[in-house]
PDB file of C-alpha atoms and ligand atoms in Angstrom:
ATOM      1  CA  MET O   1       0.000   0.000   0.000  1.00 95.00           C
ATOM      2  CA  TYR O   2       1.157   3.526  -0.709  1.00 96.00           C
ATOM      3  CA  MET O   3      -0.784   6.650   0.395  1.00 97.00           C
ATOM      4  CA  GLY O   4      -3.192   4.464   2.368  1.00 98.00           C
ATOM      5  CA  HIS O   5      -0.531   4.029   5.068  1.00 98.00           C
ATOM      6  CA  PHE O   6      -0.471   7.774   5.690  1.00 97.00           C
ATOM      7  CA  ALA O   7      -4.277   7.911   5.684  1.00 98.00           C
ATOM      8  CA  ILE O   8      -4.332   5.212   8.380  1.00 98.00           C
ATOM      9  CA  ALA O   9      -1.889   7.251  10.491  1.00 98.00           C
ATOM     10  CA  LEU O  10      -4.033  10.386  10.068  1.00 96.00           C
ATOM     11  CA  GLY O  11      -7.175   8.477  11.016  1.00 96.00           C
ATOM     12  CA  ALA O  12      -5.446   6.941  14.042  1.00 97.00           C
ATOM     13  CA  ARG O  13      -4.664  10.432  15.315  1.00 94.00           C
ATOM     14  CA  ARG O  14      -8.262  10.764  16.399  1.00 93.00           C
ATOM     15  CA  ARG O  15      -7.614   8.273  19.202  1.00 94.00           C
ATOM     16  CA  LEU O  16      -3.891   8.894  19.661  1.00 96.00           C
ATOM     17  CA  GLN O  17      -3.838  12.690  19.750  1.00 93.00           C
ATOM     18  CA  ARG O  18      -1.122  12.769  22.385  1.00 95.00           C
ATOM     19  CA  LEU O  19       1.372  11.253  19.968  1.00 97.00           C
ATOM     20  CA  PRO O  20       3.033  13.690  17.552  1.00 96.00           C
ATOM     21  CA  MET O  21       1.841  13.324  13.962  1.00 95.00           C
ATOM     22  CA  ALA O  22       5.397  12.451  12.875  1.00 97.00           C
ATOM     23  CA  TRP O  23       5.405   9.599  15.408  1.00 98.00           C
ATOM     24  CA  LEU O  24       2.150   8.206  13.973  1.00 98.00           C
ATOM     25  CA  LEU O  25       3.384   8.532  10.389  1.00 97.00           C
ATOM     26  CA  ALA O  26       6.677   6.821  11.238  1.00 97.00           C
ATOM     27  CA  ALA O  27       4.886   3.941  12.996  1.00 98.00           C
ATOM     28  CA  SER O  28       2.550   3.477  10.041  1.00 98.00           C
ATOM     29  CA  ILE O  29       5.474   3.023   7.619  1.00 97.00           C
ATOM     30  CA  GLU O  30       7.955   1.452  10.067  1.00 96.00           C
ATOM     31  CA  PRO O  31       8.502  -1.705   7.949  1.00 96.00           C
ATOM     32  CA  ASP O  32       9.372   0.451   4.921  1.00 95.00           C
ATOM     33  CA  LEU O  33      11.713   2.626   7.015  1.00 94.00           C
ATOM     34  CA  HIS O  34      13.276  -0.623   8.207  1.00 91.00           C
ATOM     35  CA  ASP O  35      13.724  -1.634   4.543  1.00 91.00           C
ATOM     36  CA  VAL O  36      15.570   1.615   3.851  1.00 91.00           C
ATOM     37  CA  LEU O  37      17.821   1.002   6.848  1.00 89.00           C
ATOM     38  CA  GLY O  38      18.448  -2.565   5.689  1.00 86.00           C
ATOM     39  CA  ASN O  39      19.434  -1.321   2.237  1.00 88.00           C
ATOM     40  CA  LEU O  40      21.757   1.332   3.663  1.00 90.00           C
ATOM     41  CA  VAL O  41      23.392  -1.064   6.114  1.00 88.00           C
ATOM     42  CA  PRO O  42      23.184  -4.555   4.599  1.00 85.00           C
ATOM     43  CA  ALA O  43      25.268  -5.951   7.463  1.00 84.00           C
ATOM     44  CA  LEU O  44      22.216  -5.605   9.702  1.00 79.00           C
ATOM     45  CA  GLY O  45      20.537  -8.339   7.682  1.00 78.00           C
ATOM     46  CA  VAL O  46      17.039  -6.933   8.258  1.00 78.00           C
ATOM     47  CA  GLY O  47      16.027  -6.728   4.618  1.00 74.00           C
ATOM     48  CA  PRO O  48      14.218 -10.035   4.156  1.00 79.00           C
ATOM     49  CA  ASP O  49      12.240  -9.854   7.386  1.00 89.00           C
ATOM     50  CA  THR O  50      10.618  -6.422   7.535  1.00 93.00           C
ATOM     51  CA  HIS O  51       7.342  -7.495   5.935  1.00 95.00           C
ATOM     52  CA  THR O  52       7.110 -10.999   7.440  1.00 95.00           C
ATOM     53  CA  LEU O  53       4.877 -11.903  10.381  1.00 96.00           C
ATOM     54  CA  PRO O  54       7.785 -12.422  12.831  1.00 95.00           C
ATOM     55  CA  GLY O  55       9.493  -9.270  11.561  1.00 94.00           C
ATOM     56  CA  VAL O  56       6.481  -7.011  11.870  1.00 96.00           C
ATOM     57  CA  CYS O  57       5.552  -8.432  15.286  1.00 97.00           C
ATOM     58  CA  ALA O  58       9.063  -7.703  16.547  1.00 96.00           C
ATOM     59  CA  ALA O  59       8.917  -4.196  15.075  1.00 96.00           C
ATOM     60  CA  ALA O  60       5.490  -3.579  16.634  1.00 98.00           C
ATOM     61  CA  ILE O  61       6.734  -4.682  20.056  1.00 98.00           C
ATOM     62  CA  GLY O  62       9.811  -2.472  19.664  1.00 97.00           C
ATOM     63  CA  VAL O  63       7.809   0.588  18.644  1.00 98.00           C
ATOM     64  CA  ALA O  64       5.281  -0.035  21.437  1.00 98.00           C
ATOM     65  CA  ALA O  65       8.104  -0.325  23.985  1.00 98.00           C
ATOM     66  CA  VAL O  66       9.761   2.914  22.849  1.00 98.00           C
ATOM     67  CA  THR O  67       6.384   4.668  22.814  1.00 98.00           C
ATOM     68  CA  ALA O  68       5.684   3.431  26.346  1.00 98.00           C
ATOM     69  CA  LEU O  69       9.077   4.688  27.538  1.00 98.00           C
ATOM     70  CA  VAL O  70       8.725   8.110  25.940  1.00 98.00           C
ATOM     71  CA  PHE O  71       5.023   8.831  26.477  1.00 98.00           C
ATOM     72  CA  ARG O  72       4.290   6.643  29.537  1.00 97.00           C
ATOM     73  CA  ARG O  73       0.818   5.572  28.455  1.00 97.00           C
ATOM     74  CA  ALA O  74      -0.103   1.962  27.755  1.00 97.00           C
ATOM     75  CA  GLY O  75      -2.890   2.996  25.388  1.00 97.00           C
ATOM     76  CA  LEU O  76      -0.552   5.080  23.252  1.00 98.00           C
ATOM     77  CA  ALA O  77       2.031   2.280  23.191  1.00 98.00           C
ATOM     78  CA  LEU O  78      -0.611  -0.219  22.111  1.00 98.00           C
ATOM     79  CA  GLY O  79      -1.896   2.147  19.433  1.00 98.00           C
ATOM     80  CA  ALA O  80       1.568   2.738  17.993  1.00 98.00           C
ATOM     81  CA  GLY O  81       2.212  -1.013  17.909  1.00 98.00           C
ATOM     82  CA  VAL O  82      -1.088  -1.647  16.133  1.00 98.00           C
ATOM     83  CA  LEU O  83      -0.166   1.016  13.566  1.00 98.00           C
ATOM     84  CA  VAL O  84       3.020  -0.922  12.767  1.00 98.00           C
ATOM     85  CA  LEU O  85       0.996  -4.142  12.396  1.00 98.00           C
ATOM     86  CA  SER O  86      -1.483  -2.325  10.144  1.00 98.00           C
ATOM     87  CA  HIS O  87       1.290  -1.625   7.672  1.00 98.00           C
ATOM     88  CA  VAL O  88       1.919  -5.254   6.816  1.00 97.00           C
ATOM     89  CA  ALA O  89      -1.752  -6.202   7.163  1.00 97.00           C
ATOM     90  CA  VAL O  90      -2.758  -3.839   4.349  1.00 97.00           C
ATOM     91  CA  ASP O  91       0.386  -4.606   2.345  1.00 97.00           C
ATOM     92  CA  TYR O  92      -0.978  -8.154   2.043  1.00 97.00           C
ATOM     93  CA  LEU O  93      -3.849  -6.610   0.060  1.00 97.00           C
ATOM     94  CA  THR O  94      -1.655  -4.725  -2.379  1.00 97.00           C
ATOM     95  CA  SER O  95       1.411  -6.967  -2.608  1.00 96.00           C
ATOM     96  CA  ARG O  96       2.522 -10.546  -2.280  1.00 96.00           C
ATOM     97  CA  LEU O  97       4.733 -11.088   0.739  1.00 95.00           C
ATOM     98  CA  PRO O  98       6.355 -14.056   2.475  1.00 94.00           C
ATOM     99  CA  LEU O  99       4.687 -15.001   5.761  1.00 96.00           C
ATOM    100  CA  TRP O 100       8.145 -15.646   7.159  1.00 94.00           C
ATOM    101  CA  ARG O 101      11.641 -15.837   5.694  1.00 90.00           C
ATOM    102  CA  HIS O 102      11.537 -18.452   2.921  1.00 91.00           C
ATOM    103  CA  GLY O 103       7.907 -19.103   3.896  1.00 94.00           C
ATOM    104  CA  PRO O 104       4.851 -19.186   1.614  1.00 96.00           C
ATOM    105  CA  VAL O 105       4.207 -15.997  -0.335  1.00 96.00           C
ATOM    106  CA  VAL O 106       0.634 -14.713   0.015  1.00 95.00           C
ATOM    107  CA  GLY O 107      -1.333 -11.587  -0.796  1.00 96.00           C
ATOM    108  CA  LEU O 108      -3.971 -10.206  -3.168  1.00 96.00           C
ATOM    109  CA  HIS O 109      -1.385  -8.193  -5.145  1.00 96.00           C
ATOM    110  CA  LEU O 110      -3.771  -5.386  -6.095  1.00 95.00           C
ATOM    111  CA  TYR O 111      -0.787  -3.438  -7.459  1.00 94.00           C
ATOM    112  CA  ALA O 112      -1.155  -5.677 -10.496  1.00 95.00           C
ATOM    113  CA  THR O 113      -4.641  -4.203 -11.053  1.00 95.00           C
ATOM    114  CA  PRO O 114      -3.983  -0.461 -10.736  1.00 95.00           C
ATOM    115  CA  TRP O 115      -7.615   0.706 -10.727  1.00 96.00           C
ATOM    116  CA  ALA O 116      -8.482  -1.766  -7.953  1.00 97.00           C
ATOM    117  CA  ASP O 117      -5.529  -0.603  -5.880  1.00 97.00           C
ATOM    118  CA  PHE O 118      -6.477   3.016  -6.551  1.00 98.00           C
ATOM    119  CA  LEU O 119     -10.058   2.394  -5.372  1.00 98.00           C
ATOM    120  CA  LEU O 120      -8.866   0.651  -2.212  1.00 98.00           C
ATOM    121  CA  GLU O 121      -6.387   3.406  -1.379  1.00 98.00           C
ATOM    122  CA  ALA O 122      -8.820   6.194  -2.275  1.00 98.00           C
ATOM    123  CA  GLY O 123     -11.367   4.625   0.078  1.00 98.00           C
ATOM    124  CA  THR O 124      -8.720   4.353   2.795  1.00 98.00           C
ATOM    125  CA  ILE O 125      -7.789   8.018   2.251  1.00 98.00           C
ATOM    126  CA  ALA O 126     -11.455   9.049   2.494  1.00 97.00           C
ATOM    127  CA  ILE O 127     -12.023   7.109   5.731  1.00 97.00           C
ATOM    128  CA  GLY O 128      -8.683   8.153   7.261  1.00 97.00           C
ATOM    129  CA  LEU O 129      -9.204  11.840   6.567  1.00 95.00           C
ATOM    130  CA  ALA O 130     -12.832  11.707   7.724  1.00 94.00           C
ATOM    131  CA  LEU O 131     -11.624  10.262  11.037  1.00 95.00           C
ATOM    132  CA  TYR O 132      -8.867  12.859  11.186  1.00 93.00           C
ATOM    133  CA  ALA O 133     -11.336  15.665  10.554  1.00 91.00           C
ATOM    134  CA  GLY O 134     -13.315  14.426  13.553  1.00 87.00           C
ATOM    135  CA  SER O 135     -10.389  14.666  15.991  1.00 84.00           C
ATOM    136  CA  PRO O 136     -11.876  16.513  18.960  1.00 79.00           C
ATOM    137  CA  ASP O 137      -8.816  18.695  19.563  1.00 78.00           C
ATOM    138  CA  LEU O 138      -8.362  20.012  16.033  1.00 80.00           C
ATOM    139  CA  ARG O 139      -8.830  23.754  16.197  1.00 74.00           C
ATOM    140  CA  ARG O 140     -11.685  24.563  13.874  1.00 68.00           C
ATOM    141  CA  PRO O 141     -10.483  22.141  11.200  1.00 59.00           C
ATOM    142  CA  THR O 142     -10.649  24.128   8.001  1.00 69.00           C
ATOM    143  CA  ARG O 143     -12.467  21.819   5.647  1.00 72.00           C
ATOM    144  CA  GLY O 144     -10.647  23.352   2.699  1.00 78.00           C
ATOM    145  CA  TRP O 145      -7.292  22.334   4.095  1.00 89.00           C
ATOM    146  CA  ILE O 146      -8.344  18.718   4.661  1.00 92.00           C
ATOM    147  CA  THR O 147      -9.924  18.590   1.207  1.00 91.00           C
ATOM    148  CA  ALA O 148      -6.684  19.910  -0.293  1.00 93.00           C
ATOM    149  CA  MET O 149      -4.724  17.230   1.582  1.00 94.00           C
ATOM    150  CA  ALA O 150      -7.095  14.551   0.272  1.00 95.00           C
ATOM    151  CA  ALA O 151      -6.665  15.844  -3.284  1.00 96.00           C
ATOM    152  CA  LEU O 152      -2.885  15.828  -2.915  1.00 97.00           C
ATOM    153  CA  MET O 153      -2.877  12.277  -1.546  1.00 97.00           C
ATOM    154  CA  LEU O 154      -5.156  11.102  -4.364  1.00 97.00           C
ATOM    155  CA  ALA O 155      -2.854  12.783  -6.903  1.00 97.00           C
ATOM    156  CA  PHE O 156       0.200  11.004  -5.484  1.00 96.00           C
ATOM    157  CA  GLN O 157      -1.735   7.744  -5.478  1.00 97.00           C
ATOM    158  CA  ALA O 158      -2.901   8.216  -9.086  1.00 96.00           C
ATOM    159  CA  ALA O 159       0.678   8.965 -10.169  1.00 95.00           C
ATOM    160  CA  TRP O 160       1.772   5.785  -8.390  1.00 93.00           C
ATOM    161  CA  ASN O 161      -0.955   3.647  -9.986  1.00 95.00           C
ATOM    162  CA  PHE O 162      -1.283   5.159 -13.455  1.00 94.00           C
ATOM    163  CA  GLY O 163       1.703   7.405 -14.104  1.00 88.00           C
ATOM    164  CA  LEU O 164       5.437   7.207 -13.920  1.00 65.00           C
ATOM    165  CA  GLY O 165       5.729   5.023 -16.978  1.00 55.00           C
ATOM    166  CA  GLY O 166       2.914   2.710 -15.981  1.00 48.00           C
ATOM    167  CA  GLY O 167       4.948   0.895 -13.318  1.00 44.00           C
TER     168      GLY O 167
HETATM  169 ZN1   ZN E 201       5.502  -1.828   3.126  1.00 78.27          ZN
END
């Protein structure tokens, strides 16, 4: 999944307002950040495991533990951990991923059907931003700003699905 991850983080903010937005965004794409780290430092050997069940569970526990240490709230720690798990859960819809290293590869692989992936991610963006707009602490959420953010996210998603040489 692409922009949908960010939409999930924005939607989660409604319940996890005490966590900084950057924290929520990072948790929602933690396995991809881990991939980048693995590519930069191959010696760490994390590459093959970031999107496996054991890998994402370990990452979720790690993120939850750090969140608990920094913010001292069990609910926030749990929420951050669930955000990490959500990443791989929805990636199984859009990609095909090994359940564990050298394990069976499963997934719907909606990336292969760009319009289907676009519809799924557009729906996720709509739900995520609707939840975000309902965050009780947002100061008079300017609807125009949230609509502009939705349009931007949809544009990025469309470029991902239909542009850039049709990848
Ligand atoms: Zn991913």
